[in-house]
């Protein structure tokens, strides 16, 4: 099954300034912003949502809040990946019980895994739940890379239905799309490659840029899904600068700064993340006029 097509936002998590608690009032407003501006799925408690600094209780509560507020209007995909398989199983089951439509499961990081361990990790999690799983391959963060053969083998599990591809390796992406069934969804995990991956047959994106420009990312995806890649390329060119500059410092520092400047959250992070440097702020402030106009619209 395909969990969603189109633009999924890897949504930021607002925190209350000084106390660093989750700011649910701001988060609800942010969810409504995405419902009103074309976002096709919410990916909550992922890397962009700073899940690595949350307790399990906070993470599950945030997932449940998202599910309850979205109320079935668009899919909610919950981040539940961690480098301890037993812990990932527990989080995945709690996310399922909280009502998540699907799970985003990260490839093991730091301790990594050999071939057999990687396969057993994903299968053990997939066997433990009754909702679909999207694998998340991001070697720049995990320090290990899945092979095409491993993706193909895991795609045969009935609960493993997709891949968030943040490899930046188009040959890898092309091979995965060629060798997996049509109902196995590949989602772009790099905004600078959204157009290229959807041109190859990707079914959508899991986007950082969609936090601040949801209409544009949705339109790019929808044009591709409608077979109009030429017009999608025009939007992709318009987004080239912000796709790049949202990574002027490590994600999610820049995007949360812009969400803050749009008025949706305080400029608050949990350490070791901290607000952008003055130089980075100057770069990001160059987009404020465009974002303010889109926000009014």
PDB file of C-alpha atoms in Angstrom:
ATOM      1  CA  UNK A   1       0.000   0.000   0.000  1.00  0.00           C
ATOM      2  CA  UNK A   2       1.044   3.611  -0.534  1.00  0.00           C
ATOM      3  CA  UNK A   3       0.800   5.623   2.687  1.00  0.00           C
ATOM      4  CA  UNK A   4       0.583   8.951   0.854  1.00  0.00           C
ATOM      5  CA  UNK A   5       1.459  10.662  -2.385  1.00  0.00           C
ATOM      6  CA  UNK A   6       2.620  14.247  -2.715  1.00  0.00           C
ATOM      7  CA  UNK A   7       4.132  16.550  -0.103  1.00  0.00           C
ATOM      8  CA  UNK A   8       4.793  15.245   3.384  1.00  0.00           C
ATOM      9  CA  UNK A   9       6.211  17.787   5.811  1.00  0.00           C
ATOM     10  CA  UNK A  10       8.932  16.747   8.240  1.00  0.00           C
ATOM     11  CA  UNK A  11       7.416  19.088  10.782  1.00  0.00           C
ATOM     12  CA  UNK A  12       9.314  21.065  13.423  1.00  0.00           C
ATOM     13  CA  UNK A  13       8.388  20.787  17.101  1.00  0.00           C
ATOM     14  CA  UNK A  14       7.804  24.128  18.857  1.00  0.00           C
ATOM     15  CA  UNK A  15       9.184  24.455  22.383  1.00  0.00           C
ATOM     16  CA  UNK A  16       8.255  26.918  25.098  1.00  0.00           C
ATOM     17  CA  UNK A  17      10.984  29.508  25.458  1.00  0.00           C
ATOM     18  CA  UNK A  18      13.242  28.938  28.498  1.00  0.00           C
ATOM     19  CA  UNK A  19      11.427  25.826  29.799  1.00  0.00           C
ATOM     20  CA  UNK A  20      11.973  23.867  26.537  1.00  0.00           C
ATOM     21  CA  UNK A  21       8.693  21.983  27.034  1.00  0.00           C
ATOM     22  CA  UNK A  22       6.670  21.097  23.939  1.00  0.00           C
ATOM     23  CA  UNK A  23       4.478  24.063  23.020  1.00  0.00           C
ATOM     24  CA  UNK A  24       1.242  22.317  22.060  1.00  0.00           C
ATOM     25  CA  UNK A  25      -0.678  25.536  21.435  1.00  0.00           C
ATOM     26  CA  UNK A  26       1.850  26.653  18.809  1.00  0.00           C
ATOM     27  CA  UNK A  27       2.042  23.145  17.393  1.00  0.00           C
ATOM     28  CA  UNK A  28      -1.730  23.039  16.871  1.00  0.00           C
ATOM     29  CA  UNK A  29      -1.565  26.333  14.973  1.00  0.00           C
ATOM     30  CA  UNK A  30       1.252  24.921  12.875  1.00  0.00           C
ATOM     31  CA  UNK A  31      -0.764  21.797  12.065  1.00  0.00           C
ATOM     32  CA  UNK A  32      -3.679  23.995  10.963  1.00  0.00           C
ATOM     33  CA  UNK A  33      -1.295  25.980   8.753  1.00  0.00           C
ATOM     34  CA  UNK A  34      -0.382  22.772   6.924  1.00  0.00           C
ATOM     35  CA  UNK A  35      -3.978  21.619   6.643  1.00  0.00           C
ATOM     36  CA  UNK A  36      -4.849  24.977   5.070  1.00  0.00           C
ATOM     37  CA  UNK A  37      -1.895  25.048   2.669  1.00  0.00           C
ATOM     38  CA  UNK A  38      -1.937  21.760   0.806  1.00  0.00           C
ATOM     39  CA  UNK A  39       0.368  19.520   2.815  1.00  0.00           C
ATOM     40  CA  UNK A  40      -0.484  15.887   2.036  1.00  0.00           C
ATOM     41  CA  UNK A  41       0.956  14.173   5.136  1.00  0.00           C
ATOM     42  CA  UNK A  42       2.469  15.081   8.500  1.00  0.00           C
ATOM     43  CA  UNK A  43       5.715  13.393   9.524  1.00  0.00           C
ATOM     44  CA  UNK A  44       5.952  13.994  13.266  1.00  0.00           C
ATOM     45  CA  UNK A  45       8.782  13.286  15.727  1.00  0.00           C
ATOM     46  CA  UNK A  46      11.451  12.902  13.103  1.00  0.00           C
ATOM     47  CA  UNK A  47      14.893  14.454  12.818  1.00  0.00           C
ATOM     48  CA  UNK A  48      13.422  17.865  11.937  1.00  0.00           C
ATOM     49  CA  UNK A  49      11.094  17.508  14.930  1.00  0.00           C
ATOM     50  CA  UNK A  50      14.050  17.062  17.312  1.00  0.00           C
ATOM     51  CA  UNK A  51      12.863  13.656  18.482  1.00  0.00           C
ATOM     52  CA  UNK A  52      16.374  12.684  19.578  1.00  0.00           C
ATOM     53  CA  UNK A  53      16.036  15.045  22.560  1.00  0.00           C
ATOM     54  CA  UNK A  54      12.569  13.827  23.581  1.00  0.00           C
ATOM     55  CA  UNK A  55      11.706  11.227  26.167  1.00  0.00           C
ATOM     56  CA  UNK A  56       9.622   8.321  24.927  1.00  0.00           C
ATOM     57  CA  UNK A  57       6.620   9.726  26.788  1.00  0.00           C
ATOM     58  CA  UNK A  58       7.007  13.128  25.104  1.00  0.00           C
ATOM     59  CA  UNK A  59       7.398  11.538  21.691  1.00  0.00           C
ATOM     60  CA  UNK A  60       4.314   9.359  22.026  1.00  0.00           C
ATOM     61  CA  UNK A  61       2.256  12.218  23.491  1.00  0.00           C
ATOM     62  CA  UNK A  62       3.247  14.418  20.535  1.00  0.00           C
ATOM     63  CA  UNK A  63       2.235  11.695  18.088  1.00  0.00           C
ATOM     64  CA  UNK A  64      -1.121  11.233  19.817  1.00  0.00           C
ATOM     65  CA  UNK A  65      -1.758  14.983  19.858  1.00  0.00           C
ATOM     66  CA  UNK A  66      -1.032  15.119  16.125  1.00  0.00           C
ATOM     67  CA  UNK A  67      -3.305  12.178  15.356  1.00  0.00           C
ATOM     68  CA  UNK A  68      -6.150  13.604  17.434  1.00  0.00           C
ATOM     69  CA  UNK A  69      -5.925  17.069  15.894  1.00  0.00           C
ATOM     70  CA  UNK A  70      -5.490  15.921  12.296  1.00  0.00           C
ATOM     71  CA  UNK A  71      -8.464  13.584  12.842  1.00  0.00           C
ATOM     72  CA  UNK A  72      -7.978  11.553   9.676  1.00  0.00           C
ATOM     73  CA  UNK A  73      -7.826  14.501   7.290  1.00  0.00           C
ATOM     74  CA  UNK A  74      -4.354  13.559   6.060  1.00  0.00           C
ATOM     75  CA  UNK A  75      -2.013  10.717   7.068  1.00  0.00           C
ATOM     76  CA  UNK A  76       0.185  11.034  10.144  1.00  0.00           C
ATOM     77  CA  UNK A  77       3.531   9.235   9.916  1.00  0.00           C
ATOM     78  CA  UNK A  78       5.348   8.859  13.225  1.00  0.00           C
ATOM     79  CA  UNK A  79       9.094   8.761  13.656  1.00  0.00           C
ATOM     80  CA  UNK A  80      10.010   5.770  15.794  1.00  0.00           C
ATOM     81  CA  UNK A  81      13.482   4.777  14.664  1.00  0.00           C
ATOM     82  CA  UNK A  82      16.336   4.262  17.090  1.00  0.00           C
ATOM     83  CA  UNK A  83      19.526   2.197  17.076  1.00  0.00           C
ATOM     84  CA  UNK A  84      18.298  -0.322  19.664  1.00  0.00           C
ATOM     85  CA  UNK A  85      15.870  -2.727  18.000  1.00  0.00           C
ATOM     86  CA  UNK A  86      13.976  -3.548  21.206  1.00  0.00           C
ATOM     87  CA  UNK A  87      13.567   0.149  21.952  1.00  0.00           C
ATOM     88  CA  UNK A  88      12.426   0.811  18.366  1.00  0.00           C
ATOM     89  CA  UNK A  89       9.838  -1.970  18.675  1.00  0.00           C
ATOM     90  CA  UNK A  90       8.488  -0.473  21.898  1.00  0.00           C
ATOM     91  CA  UNK A  91       8.282   3.022  20.393  1.00  0.00           C
ATOM     92  CA  UNK A  92       6.688   1.678  17.215  1.00  0.00           C
ATOM     93  CA  UNK A  93       3.995  -0.175  19.138  1.00  0.00           C
ATOM     94  CA  UNK A  94       3.281   2.902  21.252  1.00  0.00           C
ATOM     95  CA  UNK A  95       3.037   5.054  18.115  1.00  0.00           C
ATOM     96  CA  UNK A  96       0.634   2.535  16.593  1.00  0.00           C
ATOM     97  CA  UNK A  97      -1.473   2.584  19.755  1.00  0.00           C
ATOM     98  CA  UNK A  98      -1.462   6.394  19.594  1.00  0.00           C
ATOM     99  CA  UNK A  99      -3.154   6.134  16.196  1.00  0.00           C
ATOM    100  CA  UNK A 100      -0.321   6.782  13.730  1.00  0.00           C
ATOM    101  CA  UNK A 101      -1.133   5.776  10.161  1.00  0.00           C
ATOM    102  CA  UNK A 102       2.434   4.653   9.460  1.00  0.00           C
ATOM    103  CA  UNK A 103       5.938   4.680  10.899  1.00  0.00           C
ATOM    104  CA  UNK A 104       9.201   6.211   9.705  1.00  0.00           C
ATOM    105  CA  UNK A 105      12.042   3.945  10.820  1.00  0.00           C
ATOM    106  CA  UNK A 106      15.644   5.103  10.642  1.00  0.00           C
ATOM    107  CA  UNK A 107      18.501   2.847   9.630  1.00  0.00           C
ATOM    108  CA  UNK A 108      20.549   2.039  12.779  1.00  0.00           C
ATOM    109  CA  UNK A 109      23.194   4.647  13.535  1.00  0.00           C
ATOM    110  CA  UNK A 110      26.396   4.742  15.616  1.00  0.00           C
ATOM    111  CA  UNK A 111      26.496   1.039  16.434  1.00  0.00           C
ATOM    112  CA  UNK A 112      25.367   0.476  12.797  1.00  0.00           C
ATOM    113  CA  UNK A 113      24.714  -3.100  11.676  1.00  0.00           C
ATOM    114  CA  UNK A 114      26.032  -5.780   9.385  1.00  0.00           C
ATOM    115  CA  UNK A 115      23.901  -7.139   6.542  1.00  0.00           C
ATOM    116  CA  UNK A 116      22.030  -9.753   8.535  1.00  0.00           C
ATOM    117  CA  UNK A 117      21.567  -7.476  11.536  1.00  0.00           C
ATOM    118  CA  UNK A 118      20.096  -4.727   9.347  1.00  0.00           C
ATOM    119  CA  UNK A 119      17.574  -7.099   7.782  1.00  0.00           C
ATOM    120  CA  UNK A 120      16.614  -8.563  11.159  1.00  0.00           C
ATOM    121  CA  UNK A 121      16.275  -5.058  12.663  1.00  0.00           C
ATOM    122  CA  UNK A 122      13.730  -3.906  10.109  1.00  0.00           C
ATOM    123  CA  UNK A 123      11.877  -7.219   9.998  1.00  0.00           C
ATOM    124  CA  UNK A 124      11.586  -7.409  13.789  1.00  0.00           C
ATOM    125  CA  UNK A 125      10.006  -3.959  13.887  1.00  0.00           C
ATOM    126  CA  UNK A 126       7.745  -4.706  10.921  1.00  0.00           C
ATOM    127  CA  UNK A 127       6.614  -7.962  12.532  1.00  0.00           C
ATOM    128  CA  UNK A 128       5.738  -6.160  15.771  1.00  0.00           C
ATOM    129  CA  UNK A 129       3.113  -3.771  14.334  1.00  0.00           C
ATOM    130  CA  UNK A 130       0.115  -3.826  12.022  1.00  0.00           C
ATOM    131  CA  UNK A 131       0.711  -0.474  10.340  1.00  0.00           C
ATOM    132  CA  UNK A 132       3.000   0.230   7.378  1.00  0.00           C
ATOM    133  CA  UNK A 133       6.648   1.206   7.681  1.00  0.00           C
ATOM    134  CA  UNK A 134       8.645   3.635   5.580  1.00  0.00           C
ATOM    135  CA  UNK A 135      12.371   2.984   5.886  1.00  0.00           C
ATOM    136  CA  UNK A 136      14.591   6.050   6.247  1.00  0.00           C
ATOM    137  CA  UNK A 137      17.997   5.883   4.584  1.00  0.00           C
ATOM    138  CA  UNK A 138      20.238   8.856   5.426  1.00  0.00           C
ATOM    139  CA  UNK A 139      23.887   7.744   5.472  1.00  0.00           C
ATOM    140  CA  UNK A 140      25.117  11.289   6.134  1.00  0.00           C
ATOM    141  CA  UNK A 141      23.608  11.028   9.630  1.00  0.00           C
ATOM    142  CA  UNK A 142      23.739   7.302  10.368  1.00  0.00           C
ATOM    143  CA  UNK A 143      27.242   6.592   9.093  1.00  0.00           C
ATOM    144  CA  UNK A 144      26.149   3.508   7.161  1.00  0.00           C
ATOM    145  CA  UNK A 145      24.531   2.913   3.800  1.00  0.00           C
ATOM    146  CA  UNK A 146      21.950   0.345   2.786  1.00  0.00           C
ATOM    147  CA  UNK A 147      22.555  -1.459  -0.476  1.00  0.00           C
ATOM    148  CA  UNK A 148      19.989  -1.655  -3.239  1.00  0.00           C
ATOM    149  CA  UNK A 149      19.812  -5.410  -2.639  1.00  0.00           C
ATOM    150  CA  UNK A 150      18.920  -4.831   1.019  1.00  0.00           C
ATOM    151  CA  UNK A 151      16.155  -2.381   0.139  1.00  0.00           C
ATOM    152  CA  UNK A 152      14.743  -4.778  -2.438  1.00  0.00           C
ATOM    153  CA  UNK A 153      14.834  -7.692   0.002  1.00  0.00           C
ATOM    154  CA  UNK A 154      13.154  -5.698   2.771  1.00  0.00           C
ATOM    155  CA  UNK A 155      10.507  -4.347   0.371  1.00  0.00           C
ATOM    156  CA  UNK A 156       9.161  -7.894   0.140  1.00  0.00           C
ATOM    157  CA  UNK A 157       7.928  -7.687   3.747  1.00  0.00           C
ATOM    158  CA  UNK A 158       4.189  -6.862   3.640  1.00  0.00           C
ATOM    159  CA  UNK A 159       4.498  -4.099   6.259  1.00  0.00           C
ATOM    160  CA  UNK A 160       7.506  -2.374   4.658  1.00  0.00           C
ATOM    161  CA  UNK A 161       5.948  -0.198   1.986  1.00  0.00           C
ATOM    162  CA  UNK A 162       8.358   2.615   1.212  1.00  0.00           C
ATOM    163  CA  UNK A 163      11.711   4.344   1.500  1.00  0.00           C
ATOM    164  CA  UNK A 164      12.594   7.908   2.430  1.00  0.00           C
ATOM    165  CA  UNK A 165      15.668   8.332   0.266  1.00  0.00           C
ATOM    166  CA  UNK A 166      18.101  10.915   1.631  1.00  0.00           C
ATOM    167  CA  UNK A 167      21.191   9.340   0.095  1.00  0.00           C
ATOM    168  CA  UNK A 168      21.795  12.024  -2.520  1.00  0.00           C
ATOM    169  CA  UNK A 169      22.811   9.144  -4.804  1.00  0.00           C
ATOM    170  CA  UNK A 170      20.623   9.151  -7.902  1.00  0.00           C
ATOM    171  CA  UNK A 171      22.041   5.864  -9.177  1.00  0.00           C
ATOM    172  CA  UNK A 172      20.914   4.237  -5.925  1.00  0.00           C
ATOM    173  CA  UNK A 173      17.476   5.839  -6.279  1.00  0.00           C
ATOM    174  CA  UNK A 174      17.106   4.771  -9.898  1.00  0.00           C
ATOM    175  CA  UNK A 175      18.086   1.184  -9.094  1.00  0.00           C
ATOM    176  CA  UNK A 176      15.648   0.966  -6.156  1.00  0.00           C
ATOM    177  CA  UNK A 177      12.792   2.238  -8.329  1.00  0.00           C
ATOM    178  CA  UNK A 178      13.661  -0.177 -11.134  1.00  0.00           C
ATOM    179  CA  UNK A 179      13.924  -3.226  -8.879  1.00  0.00           C
ATOM    180  CA  UNK A 180      11.007  -2.762  -6.469  1.00  0.00           C
ATOM    181  CA  UNK A 181       7.315  -3.291  -7.184  1.00  0.00           C
ATOM    182  CA  UNK A 182       5.161  -0.364  -8.299  1.00  0.00           C
ATOM    183  CA  UNK A 183       3.356  -0.297  -4.946  1.00  0.00           C
ATOM    184  CA  UNK A 184       6.635   0.302  -3.081  1.00  0.00           C
ATOM    185  CA  UNK A 185       6.877   4.074  -2.634  1.00  0.00           C
ATOM    186  CA  UNK A 186      10.109   6.024  -2.842  1.00  0.00           C
ATOM    187  CA  UNK A 187       9.972   9.479  -1.248  1.00  0.00           C
ATOM    188  CA  UNK A 188      12.605  12.148  -1.696  1.00  0.00           C
ATOM    189  CA  UNK A 189      14.318  13.007   1.582  1.00  0.00           C
ATOM    190  CA  UNK A 190      16.473  15.757   0.054  1.00  0.00           C
ATOM    191  CA  UNK A 191      14.594  18.874  -1.062  1.00  0.00           C
ATOM    192  CA  UNK A 192      17.254  19.701  -3.629  1.00  0.00           C
ATOM    193  CA  UNK A 193      16.444  16.386  -5.349  1.00  0.00           C
ATOM    194  CA  UNK A 194      12.630  16.422  -5.062  1.00  0.00           C
ATOM    195  CA  UNK A 195      12.167  17.136  -8.761  1.00  0.00           C
ATOM    196  CA  UNK A 196      14.746  14.580  -9.897  1.00  0.00           C
ATOM    197  CA  UNK A 197      13.414  11.766  -7.695  1.00  0.00           C
ATOM    198  CA  UNK A 198       9.810  12.376  -8.716  1.00  0.00           C
ATOM    199  CA  UNK A 199      10.886  12.490 -12.349  1.00  0.00           C
ATOM    200  CA  UNK A 200      12.289   8.980 -11.895  1.00  0.00           C
ATOM    201  CA  UNK A 201       9.004   7.766 -10.407  1.00  0.00           C
ATOM    202  CA  UNK A 202       9.051   8.783  -6.761  1.00  0.00           C
ATOM    203  CA  UNK A 203       5.598   9.081  -5.227  1.00  0.00           C
ATOM    204  CA  UNK A 204       6.288  12.157  -3.122  1.00  0.00           C
ATOM    205  CA  UNK A 205       8.619  13.934  -0.743  1.00  0.00           C
ATOM    206  CA  UNK A 206       9.290  14.161   2.977  1.00  0.00           C
ATOM    207  CA  UNK A 207      10.299  17.775   3.013  1.00  0.00           C
ATOM    208  CA  UNK A 208      12.002  20.303   5.250  1.00  0.00           C
ATOM    209  CA  UNK A 209      11.173  23.173   2.879  1.00  0.00           C
ATOM    210  CA  UNK A 210       7.456  22.370   3.182  1.00  0.00           C
ATOM    211  CA  UNK A 211       7.596  23.725   6.741  1.00  0.00           C
ATOM    212  CA  UNK A 212       7.759  27.245   5.308  1.00  0.00           C
ATOM    213  CA  UNK A 213       6.536  26.892   1.696  1.00  0.00           C
ATOM    214  CA  UNK A 214       3.900  24.144   1.853  1.00  0.00           C
ATOM    215  CA  UNK A 215       1.883  25.338  -1.151  1.00  0.00           C
ATOM    216  CA  UNK A 216       4.887  25.362  -3.448  1.00  0.00           C
ATOM    217  CA  UNK A 217       6.154  21.929  -2.426  1.00  0.00           C
ATOM    218  CA  UNK A 218       2.653  20.498  -2.735  1.00  0.00           C
ATOM    219  CA  UNK A 219       2.248  22.024  -6.193  1.00  0.00           C
ATOM    220  CA  UNK A 220       5.587  20.659  -7.387  1.00  0.00           C
ATOM    221  CA  UNK A 221       4.574  17.175  -6.268  1.00  0.00           C
ATOM    222  CA  UNK A 222       1.060  17.389  -7.685  1.00  0.00           C
ATOM    223  CA  UNK A 223       2.336  18.522 -11.061  1.00  0.00           C
ATOM    224  CA  UNK A 224       4.575  15.460 -11.177  1.00  0.00           C
ATOM    225  CA  UNK A 225       1.748  13.165 -10.128  1.00  0.00           C
ATOM    226  CA  UNK A 226      -0.376  14.698 -12.892  1.00  0.00           C
ATOM    227  CA  UNK A 227       2.361  14.046 -15.453  1.00  0.00           C
ATOM    228  CA  UNK A 228       3.430  17.673 -15.836  1.00  0.00           C
ATOM    229  CA  UNK A 229       7.116  17.529 -15.012  1.00  0.00           C
ATOM    230  CA  UNK A 230       7.926  20.561 -17.153  1.00  0.00           C
ATOM    231  CA  UNK A 231       5.931  22.959 -14.959  1.00  0.00           C
ATOM    232  CA  UNK A 232       7.232  21.184 -11.863  1.00  0.00           C
ATOM    233  CA  UNK A 233      10.756  21.992 -13.017  1.00  0.00           C
ATOM    234  CA  UNK A 234       9.907  25.708 -12.993  1.00  0.00           C
ATOM    235  CA  UNK A 235       8.836  25.517  -9.338  1.00  0.00           C
ATOM    236  CA  UNK A 236      11.922  23.473  -8.525  1.00  0.00           C
ATOM    237  CA  UNK A 237      14.113  26.236  -9.931  1.00  0.00           C
ATOM    238  CA  UNK A 238      12.251  28.809  -7.836  1.00  0.00           C
ATOM    239  CA  UNK A 239      12.905  26.730  -4.705  1.00  0.00           C
ATOM    240  CA  UNK A 240      16.568  26.090  -5.455  1.00  0.00           C
ATOM    241  CA  UNK A 241      17.897  28.835  -3.169  1.00  0.00           C
ATOM    242  CA  UNK A 242      15.823  28.053  -0.100  1.00  0.00           C
ATOM    243  CA  UNK A 243      16.321  24.306  -0.525  1.00  0.00           C
ATOM    244  CA  UNK A 244      20.042  24.980  -0.293  1.00  0.00           C
ATOM    245  CA  UNK A 245      20.006  27.619   2.444  1.00  0.00           C
ATOM    246  CA  UNK A 246      17.808  25.652   4.825  1.00  0.00           C
ATOM    247  CA  UNK A 247      20.979  23.606   5.285  1.00  0.00           C
ATOM    248  CA  UNK A 248      23.315  26.552   5.829  1.00  0.00           C
ATOM    249  CA  UNK A 249      23.605  25.016   9.312  1.00  0.00           C
ATOM    250  CA  UNK A 250      22.576  21.568  10.474  1.00  0.00           C
ATOM    251  CA  UNK A 251      18.850  20.780  10.115  1.00  0.00           C
ATOM    252  CA  UNK A 252      16.522  21.737  11.819  1.00  0.00           C
ATOM    253  CA  UNK A 253      18.287  24.870  13.069  1.00  0.00           C
ATOM    254  CA  UNK A 254      17.650  27.018   9.943  1.00  0.00           C
ATOM    255  CA  UNK A 255      14.087  25.899   9.215  1.00  0.00           C
ATOM    256  CA  UNK A 256      12.989  26.393  12.817  1.00  0.00           C
ATOM    257  CA  UNK A 257      14.437  29.900  12.685  1.00  0.00           C
ATOM    258  CA  UNK A 258      12.263  30.690   9.659  1.00  0.00           C
ATOM    259  CA  UNK A 259       9.164  29.098  11.206  1.00  0.00           C
ATOM    260  CA  UNK A 260       9.833  31.348  14.196  1.00  0.00           C
ATOM    261  CA  UNK A 261      10.187  34.420  11.976  1.00  0.00           C
ATOM    262  CA  UNK A 262       6.848  33.517  10.375  1.00  0.00           C
ATOM    263  CA  UNK A 263       5.284  33.734  13.845  1.00  0.00           C
ATOM    264  CA  UNK A 264       4.527  30.060  14.455  1.00  0.00           C
ATOM    265  CA  UNK A 265       6.935  29.219  17.278  1.00  0.00           C
ATOM    266  CA  UNK A 266       9.514  30.640  19.643  1.00  0.00           C
ATOM    267  CA  UNK A 267      13.177  30.460  18.735  1.00  0.00           C
ATOM    268  CA  UNK A 268      13.830  27.653  21.156  1.00  0.00           C
ATOM    269  CA  UNK A 269      15.855  24.469  20.701  1.00  0.00           C
ATOM    270  CA  UNK A 270      17.009  21.723  22.985  1.00  0.00           C
ATOM    271  CA  UNK A 271      20.750  21.365  23.351  1.00  0.00           C
ATOM    272  CA  UNK A 272      22.946  20.402  21.646  1.00  0.00           C
ATOM    273  CA  UNK A 273      21.023  22.384  19.003  1.00  0.00           C
ATOM    274  CA  UNK A 274      21.139  26.151  19.303  1.00  0.00           C
ATOM    275  CA  UNK A 275      19.950  29.142  17.282  1.00  0.00           C
ATOM    276  CA  UNK A 276      21.743  30.017  14.028  1.00  0.00           C
ATOM    277  CA  UNK A 277      24.834  32.173  13.862  1.00  0.00           C
ATOM    278  CA  UNK A 278      24.428  35.825  12.874  1.00  0.00           C
ATOM    279  CA  UNK A 279      25.858  34.999   9.455  1.00  0.00           C
ATOM    280  CA  UNK A 280      23.303  32.226   8.929  1.00  0.00           C
ATOM    281  CA  UNK A 281      20.470  34.490  10.085  1.00  0.00           C
ATOM    282  CA  UNK A 282      21.433  37.063   7.446  1.00  0.00           C
ATOM    283  CA  UNK A 283      21.203  34.407   4.744  1.00  0.00           C
ATOM    284  CA  UNK A 284      17.849  33.150   6.007  1.00  0.00           C
ATOM    285  CA  UNK A 285      16.404  36.633   6.480  1.00  0.00           C
ATOM    286  CA  UNK A 286      16.682  37.068   2.722  1.00  0.00           C
ATOM    287  CA  UNK A 287      13.593  34.865   2.383  1.00  0.00           C
ATOM    288  CA  UNK A 288      11.370  36.695   4.871  1.00  0.00           C
ATOM    289  CA  UNK A 289       9.601  38.908   2.322  1.00  0.00           C
ATOM    290  CA  UNK A 290       8.601  35.887   0.238  1.00  0.00           C
ATOM    291  CA  UNK A 291       7.509  33.924   3.288  1.00  0.00           C
ATOM    292  CA  UNK A 292       5.486  36.836   4.667  1.00  0.00           C
ATOM    293  CA  UNK A 293       3.633  37.181   1.361  1.00  0.00           C
ATOM    294  CA  UNK A 294       2.875  33.480   1.177  1.00  0.00           C
ATOM    295  CA  UNK A 295       1.768  33.461   4.806  1.00  0.00           C
ATOM    296  CA  UNK A 296      -0.739  36.259   4.117  1.00  0.00           C
ATOM    297  CA  UNK A 297      -2.024  34.446   1.039  1.00  0.00           C
TER     298      UNK A 297
END
